[in-house]
Amino acid sequence: MSTQQASTFRLVTRSDFDGLVCGALLKHLGLIDDITFVHPKDMQDGKIEIDANDITTNLPYVPGCHLAFDHHLSETVRNVERADNHIINADAPSAARVVCHTNVGELCLSYGGGHLNAGTCQVDNDQAENALAEIVERIRADG
């Protein structure tokens, strides 16, 4: 991957429903252009190359990523000195909920880069909750 920071990012996430919803939310914001599904152990073992052009969700924290969203209590224990780009809420039921309750566009800008329109495509908590509900409803409707 390039060392120059991208205007859109690669999402690295688990291949579960939570990872898919995180991908849908971040894609809706125009922040990702690629998704890579990985196993959490591969992240911990350093088998996945991560750099400043990556956003991770629902995975063990790896230094060097642009942003990392998670909800696992074990990560708060494993990473006692949490990095500023590690957005974690162990009380949240999912990583998607952590993304929903975070002003992702503004975060991307504050860490140097991010989508050019991040200031105008920010999702506030109410809109994010509605987007998540709509995604879930569409999945249920498709059977």
PDB file of C-alpha atoms in Angstrom:
ATOM      1  CA  MET A   1       0.000   0.000   0.000  1.00  0.00           C
ATOM      2  CA  SER A   2       1.048   3.584  -0.522  1.00  0.00           C
ATOM      3  CA  THR A   3       2.565   5.610   2.298  1.00  0.00           C
ATOM      4  CA  GLN A   4       0.672   8.696   1.091  1.00  0.00           C
ATOM      5  CA  GLN A   5      -2.685   8.996   2.822  1.00  0.00           C
ATOM      6  CA  ALA A   6      -5.732   8.332   0.688  1.00  0.00           C
ATOM      7  CA  SER A   7      -8.908  10.391   0.434  1.00  0.00           C
ATOM      8  CA  THR A   8     -10.820   7.134   0.778  1.00  0.00           C
ATOM      9  CA  PHE A   9      -9.728   4.169   2.819  1.00  0.00           C
ATOM     10  CA  ARG A  10      -9.686   0.396   2.830  1.00  0.00           C
ATOM     11  CA  LEU A  11     -11.909  -1.164   5.472  1.00  0.00           C
ATOM     12  CA  VAL A  12     -10.387  -4.171   7.221  1.00  0.00           C
ATOM     13  CA  THR A  13     -13.024  -6.050   9.214  1.00  0.00           C
ATOM     14  CA  ARG A  14     -14.422  -9.421  10.240  1.00  0.00           C
ATOM     15  CA  SER A  15     -16.592 -11.332   7.791  1.00  0.00           C
ATOM     16  CA  ASP A  16     -19.645 -11.260  10.041  1.00  0.00           C
ATOM     17  CA  PHE A  17     -22.845  -9.212  10.115  1.00  0.00           C
ATOM     18  CA  ASP A  18     -21.219  -6.528  12.284  1.00  0.00           C
ATOM     19  CA  GLY A  19     -18.391  -6.148   9.761  1.00  0.00           C
ATOM     20  CA  LEU A  20     -20.862  -5.925   6.881  1.00  0.00           C
ATOM     21  CA  VAL A  21     -22.908  -3.225   8.599  1.00  0.00           C
ATOM     22  CA  CYS A  22     -19.740  -1.255   9.405  1.00  0.00           C
ATOM     23  CA  GLY A  23     -18.830  -1.508   5.732  1.00  0.00           C
ATOM     24  CA  ALA A  24     -22.268  -0.316   4.627  1.00  0.00           C
ATOM     25  CA  LEU A  25     -22.149   2.672   6.979  1.00  0.00           C
ATOM     26  CA  LEU A  26     -18.619   3.726   5.989  1.00  0.00           C
ATOM     27  CA  LYS A  27     -19.392   3.196   2.283  1.00  0.00           C
ATOM     28  CA  HIS A  28     -22.529   5.335   2.680  1.00  0.00           C
ATOM     29  CA  LEU A  29     -20.280   8.096   4.024  1.00  0.00           C
ATOM     30  CA  GLY A  30     -17.964   7.764   1.019  1.00  0.00           C
ATOM     31  CA  LEU A  31     -15.017   6.937   3.277  1.00  0.00           C
ATOM     32  CA  ILE A  32     -14.069   3.504   1.936  1.00  0.00           C
ATOM     33  CA  ASP A  33     -13.366   2.179  -1.532  1.00  0.00           C
ATOM     34  CA  ASP A  34     -12.300  -1.362  -0.638  1.00  0.00           C
ATOM     35  CA  ILE A  35     -13.126  -3.987   1.985  1.00  0.00           C
ATOM     36  CA  THR A  36     -10.855  -6.784   3.180  1.00  0.00           C
ATOM     37  CA  PHE A  37     -12.241  -9.469   5.472  1.00  0.00           C
ATOM     38  CA  VAL A  38      -9.764 -10.970   7.929  1.00  0.00           C
ATOM     39  CA  HIS A  39      -9.618 -13.210  10.981  1.00  0.00           C
ATOM     40  CA  PRO A  40      -8.926 -11.447  14.314  1.00  0.00           C
ATOM     41  CA  LYS A  41      -6.028 -13.806  15.136  1.00  0.00           C
ATOM     42  CA  ASP A  42      -4.305 -12.836  11.882  1.00  0.00           C
ATOM     43  CA  MET A  43      -4.433  -9.205  13.028  1.00  0.00           C
ATOM     44  CA  GLN A  44      -2.924 -10.086  16.417  1.00  0.00           C
ATOM     45  CA  ASP A  45      -0.223 -12.177  14.741  1.00  0.00           C
ATOM     46  CA  GLY A  46       0.740  -9.333  12.376  1.00  0.00           C
ATOM     47  CA  LYS A  47      -0.181 -11.308   9.256  1.00  0.00           C
ATOM     48  CA  ILE A  48      -2.278  -8.457   7.839  1.00  0.00           C
ATOM     49  CA  GLU A  49      -0.432  -5.397   6.547  1.00  0.00           C
ATOM     50  CA  ILE A  50      -2.072  -2.299   8.025  1.00  0.00           C
ATOM     51  CA  ASP A  51      -1.166   1.324   7.310  1.00  0.00           C
ATOM     52  CA  ALA A  52      -2.580   4.853   7.449  1.00  0.00           C
ATOM     53  CA  ASN A  53      -4.891   4.088   4.511  1.00  0.00           C
ATOM     54  CA  ASP A  54      -6.834   1.534   6.560  1.00  0.00           C
ATOM     55  CA  ILE A  55      -9.852   1.784   8.841  1.00  0.00           C
ATOM     56  CA  THR A  56     -10.425  -1.305  10.976  1.00  0.00           C
ATOM     57  CA  THR A  57     -13.657  -2.389  12.642  1.00  0.00           C
ATOM     58  CA  ASN A  58     -14.478  -5.191  15.070  1.00  0.00           C
ATOM     59  CA  LEU A  59     -10.861  -6.387  15.164  1.00  0.00           C
ATOM     60  CA  PRO A  60      -7.908  -6.283  17.557  1.00  0.00           C
ATOM     61  CA  TYR A  61      -6.185  -2.893  17.427  1.00  0.00           C
ATOM     62  CA  VAL A  62      -3.088  -2.650  15.234  1.00  0.00           C
ATOM     63  CA  PRO A  63      -0.945   0.511  15.404  1.00  0.00           C
ATOM     64  CA  GLY A  64      -0.559   2.401  12.148  1.00  0.00           C
ATOM     65  CA  CYS A  65      -4.175   2.288  11.000  1.00  0.00           C
ATOM     66  CA  HIS A  66      -6.043   5.507  10.277  1.00  0.00           C
ATOM     67  CA  LEU A  67      -8.936   4.684  12.635  1.00  0.00           C
ATOM     68  CA  ALA A  68     -10.005   1.568  14.539  1.00  0.00           C
ATOM     69  CA  PHE A  69     -13.559   1.010  15.809  1.00  0.00           C
ATOM     70  CA  ASP A  70     -14.313  -1.756  18.292  1.00  0.00           C
ATOM     71  CA  HIS A  71     -16.591  -2.844  21.118  1.00  0.00           C
ATOM     72  CA  HIS A  72     -14.720  -5.775  22.691  1.00  0.00           C
ATOM     73  CA  LEU A  73     -13.894  -5.433  26.388  1.00  0.00           C
ATOM     74  CA  SER A  74     -10.795  -7.590  25.869  1.00  0.00           C
ATOM     75  CA  GLU A  75      -9.274  -4.828  23.735  1.00  0.00           C
ATOM     76  CA  THR A  76      -9.561  -2.338  26.597  1.00  0.00           C
ATOM     77  CA  VAL A  77      -7.576  -4.780  28.737  1.00  0.00           C
ATOM     78  CA  ARG A  78      -5.035  -5.629  26.014  1.00  0.00           C
ATOM     79  CA  ASN A  79      -4.480  -1.948  25.128  1.00  0.00           C
ATOM     80  CA  VAL A  80      -4.291  -0.218  28.495  1.00  0.00           C
ATOM     81  CA  GLU A  81      -2.822   2.940  26.936  1.00  0.00           C
ATOM     82  CA  ARG A  82      -5.377   3.446  24.196  1.00  0.00           C
ATOM     83  CA  ALA A  83      -4.248   5.332  21.110  1.00  0.00           C
ATOM     84  CA  ASP A  84      -6.230   8.395  20.006  1.00  0.00           C
ATOM     85  CA  ASN A  85      -7.267   6.654  16.775  1.00  0.00           C
ATOM     86  CA  HIS A  86      -8.676   3.636  18.661  1.00  0.00           C
ATOM     87  CA  ILE A  87     -12.388   4.330  19.090  1.00  0.00           C
ATOM     88  CA  ILE A  88     -13.739   1.728  21.491  1.00  0.00           C
ATOM     89  CA  ASN A  89     -16.863   1.389  23.590  1.00  0.00           C
ATOM     90  CA  ALA A  90     -17.060  -1.883  25.502  1.00  0.00           C
ATOM     91  CA  ASP A  91     -20.679  -1.105  26.436  1.00  0.00           C
ATOM     92  CA  ALA A  92     -21.790  -1.014  22.790  1.00  0.00           C
ATOM     93  CA  PRO A  93     -23.451  -4.178  21.453  1.00  0.00           C
ATOM     94  CA  SER A  94     -21.508  -3.979  18.169  1.00  0.00           C
ATOM     95  CA  ALA A  95     -18.729  -2.179  16.344  1.00  0.00           C
ATOM     96  CA  ALA A  96     -21.395  -0.825  13.993  1.00  0.00           C
ATOM     97  CA  ARG A  97     -22.997   0.889  16.968  1.00  0.00           C
ATOM     98  CA  VAL A  98     -19.617   2.461  17.821  1.00  0.00           C
ATOM     99  CA  VAL A  99     -19.369   3.760  14.237  1.00  0.00           C
ATOM    100  CA  CYS A 100     -22.958   5.075  14.475  1.00  0.00           C
ATOM    101  CA  HIS A 101     -22.241   7.027  17.633  1.00  0.00           C
ATOM    102  CA  THR A 102     -19.074   8.595  16.258  1.00  0.00           C
ATOM    103  CA  ASN A 103     -18.789  11.554  13.939  1.00  0.00           C
ATOM    104  CA  VAL A 104     -16.675   9.555  11.497  1.00  0.00           C
ATOM    105  CA  GLY A 105     -16.195  12.271   8.886  1.00  0.00           C
ATOM    106  CA  GLU A 106     -14.839  14.746  11.400  1.00  0.00           C
ATOM    107  CA  LEU A 107     -12.582  12.093  12.926  1.00  0.00           C
ATOM    108  CA  CYS A 108     -11.059  11.324   9.536  1.00  0.00           C
ATOM    109  CA  LEU A 109     -10.346  14.982   8.951  1.00  0.00           C
ATOM    110  CA  SER A 110      -8.849  15.452  12.412  1.00  0.00           C
ATOM    111  CA  TYR A 111      -6.374  12.622  11.819  1.00  0.00           C
ATOM    112  CA  GLY A 112      -5.072  14.257   8.656  1.00  0.00           C
ATOM    113  CA  GLY A 113      -6.933  13.305   5.549  1.00  0.00           C
ATOM    114  CA  GLY A 114     -10.187  11.603   4.953  1.00  0.00           C
ATOM    115  CA  HIS A 115     -12.851  12.064   2.383  1.00  0.00           C
ATOM    116  CA  LEU A 116     -12.855  15.491   0.754  1.00  0.00           C
ATOM    117  CA  ASN A 117     -16.558  15.872   1.514  1.00  0.00           C
ATOM    118  CA  ALA A 118     -16.336  14.531   5.068  1.00  0.00           C
ATOM    119  CA  GLY A 119     -17.477  17.867   6.454  1.00  0.00           C
ATOM    120  CA  THR A 120     -20.711  17.664   4.474  1.00  0.00           C
ATOM    121  CA  CYS A 121     -21.368  13.925   4.715  1.00  0.00           C
ATOM    122  CA  GLN A 122     -21.065  13.562   8.464  1.00  0.00           C
ATOM    123  CA  VAL A 123     -23.712  11.374   9.984  1.00  0.00           C
ATOM    124  CA  ASP A 124     -25.074  12.486  13.308  1.00  0.00           C
ATOM    125  CA  ASN A 125     -26.265   9.909  15.795  1.00  0.00           C
ATOM    126  CA  ASP A 126     -29.930  10.070  14.751  1.00  0.00           C
ATOM    127  CA  GLN A 127     -29.142   9.709  11.051  1.00  0.00           C
ATOM    128  CA  ALA A 128     -26.702   6.860  11.710  1.00  0.00           C
ATOM    129  CA  GLU A 129     -29.247   4.969  13.787  1.00  0.00           C
ATOM    130  CA  ASN A 130     -31.793   5.397  10.983  1.00  0.00           C
ATOM    131  CA  ALA A 131     -29.260   4.225   8.380  1.00  0.00           C
ATOM    132  CA  LEU A 132     -28.453   1.153  10.470  1.00  0.00           C
ATOM    133  CA  ALA A 133     -32.161   0.383  10.943  1.00  0.00           C
ATOM    134  CA  GLU A 134     -32.743   0.742   7.195  1.00  0.00           C
ATOM    135  CA  ILE A 135     -29.878  -1.640   6.401  1.00  0.00           C
ATOM    136  CA  VAL A 136     -31.205  -4.228   8.854  1.00  0.00           C
ATOM    137  CA  GLU A 137     -34.740  -3.868   7.463  1.00  0.00           C
ATOM    138  CA  ARG A 138     -33.525  -4.373   3.865  1.00  0.00           C
ATOM    139  CA  ILE A 139     -31.573  -7.478   4.852  1.00  0.00           C
ATOM    140  CA  ARG A 140     -34.632  -8.907   6.622  1.00  0.00           C
ATOM    141  CA  ALA A 141     -36.827  -8.131   3.604  1.00  0.00           C
ATOM    142  CA  ASP A 142     -34.411  -9.956   1.275  1.00  0.00           C
ATOM    143  CA  GLY A 143     -34.806 -13.059   3.424  1.00  0.00           C
TER     144      GLY A 143
END
